[in-house]
């Protein structure tokens, strides 16, 4: 049974999509059957992995409103073991269209449950909000991975995400756990980055991953080429960091 990890933080620009794309690619390169699910209407994970949104006939939206099953929607990526359930802008209508539907929070779970056994890991990229889409991702997931950028006010707002996590556990998904908090955009030259890292470790202790994702020019460039960093520049610091994160997650899973 595959493990579903949703990557969420209601703040934008914290590295959610970068992490979803590159963690998925790293898992696949480690020969884990991996599915990247783009649950963000901006569809940056879809384009970042190299897919042309305009050539897609159906997307995650059609699966979540019940017009298609997951196997009809999954497409190949540039890495053999990595498949993609892509998104496009129409997904923005999901929140409104499903508002009066019963069990609307479980649409993604219903879509993914039949294919869980096809994969070792299913990575879900969430939108930068605590919308119905994010609630769906947390309801479907086994674990929540929280990217935390090493910048001013980084820890503010995290309490809102934790509260949402706790409400999901109480009402919709009692088995949901926090996989870990991932420090992103770390700049070793600044005191601020070190201070945020120290504060996170002080507050969250062992929940903070040992792997830290640095600020890296190549990491920022790779989405414009439609490639994960592991294909764009495998020797870069950013690439090695995501390999390290994948190893850390897989090791934790073996221990647990």
Short mmCIF file of N, CA, C and O in Angstrom, two decimals, residues 36 67 79 160 176 180 198:
data_model
loop_
_atom_site.label_atom_id
_atom_site.label_comp_id
_atom_site.label_asym_id
_atom_site.label_seq_id
_atom_site.Cartn_x
_atom_site.Cartn_y
_atom_site.Cartn_z
N UNK A 36 3.13 11.79 -8.65
CA UNK A 36 3.02 13.19 -8.28
C UNK A 36 1.62 13.68 -8.63
O UNK A 36 1.21 13.62 -9.80
N UNK A 67 -15.82 12.51 -13.10
CA UNK A 67 -15.98 12.26 -14.54
C UNK A 67 -14.93 11.31 -15.10
O UNK A 67 -15.04 10.90 -16.26
N UNK A 79 10.96 10.43 -16.16
CA UNK A 79 11.57 9.38 -15.34
C UNK A 79 10.63 8.18 -15.33
O UNK A 79 9.43 8.33 -15.02
N UNK A 160 -1.79 28.24 12.33
CA UNK A 160 -3.06 28.05 11.62
C UNK A 160 -3.08 26.72 10.87
O UNK A 160 -4.08 26.01 10.84
N UNK A 176 -3.90 10.73 10.15
CA UNK A 176 -2.96 11.70 9.58
C UNK A 176 -1.90 12.07 10.60
O UNK A 176 -2.19 12.33 11.76
N UNK A 180 7.02 15.66 8.70
CA UNK A 180 8.15 16.46 9.13
C UNK A 180 8.03 17.89 8.64
O UNK A 180 7.19 18.21 7.79
N UNK A 198 17.04 27.52 14.16
CA UNK A 198 17.14 27.26 15.61
C UNK A 198 15.76 27.32 16.26
O UNK A 198 15.43 26.48 17.11
#
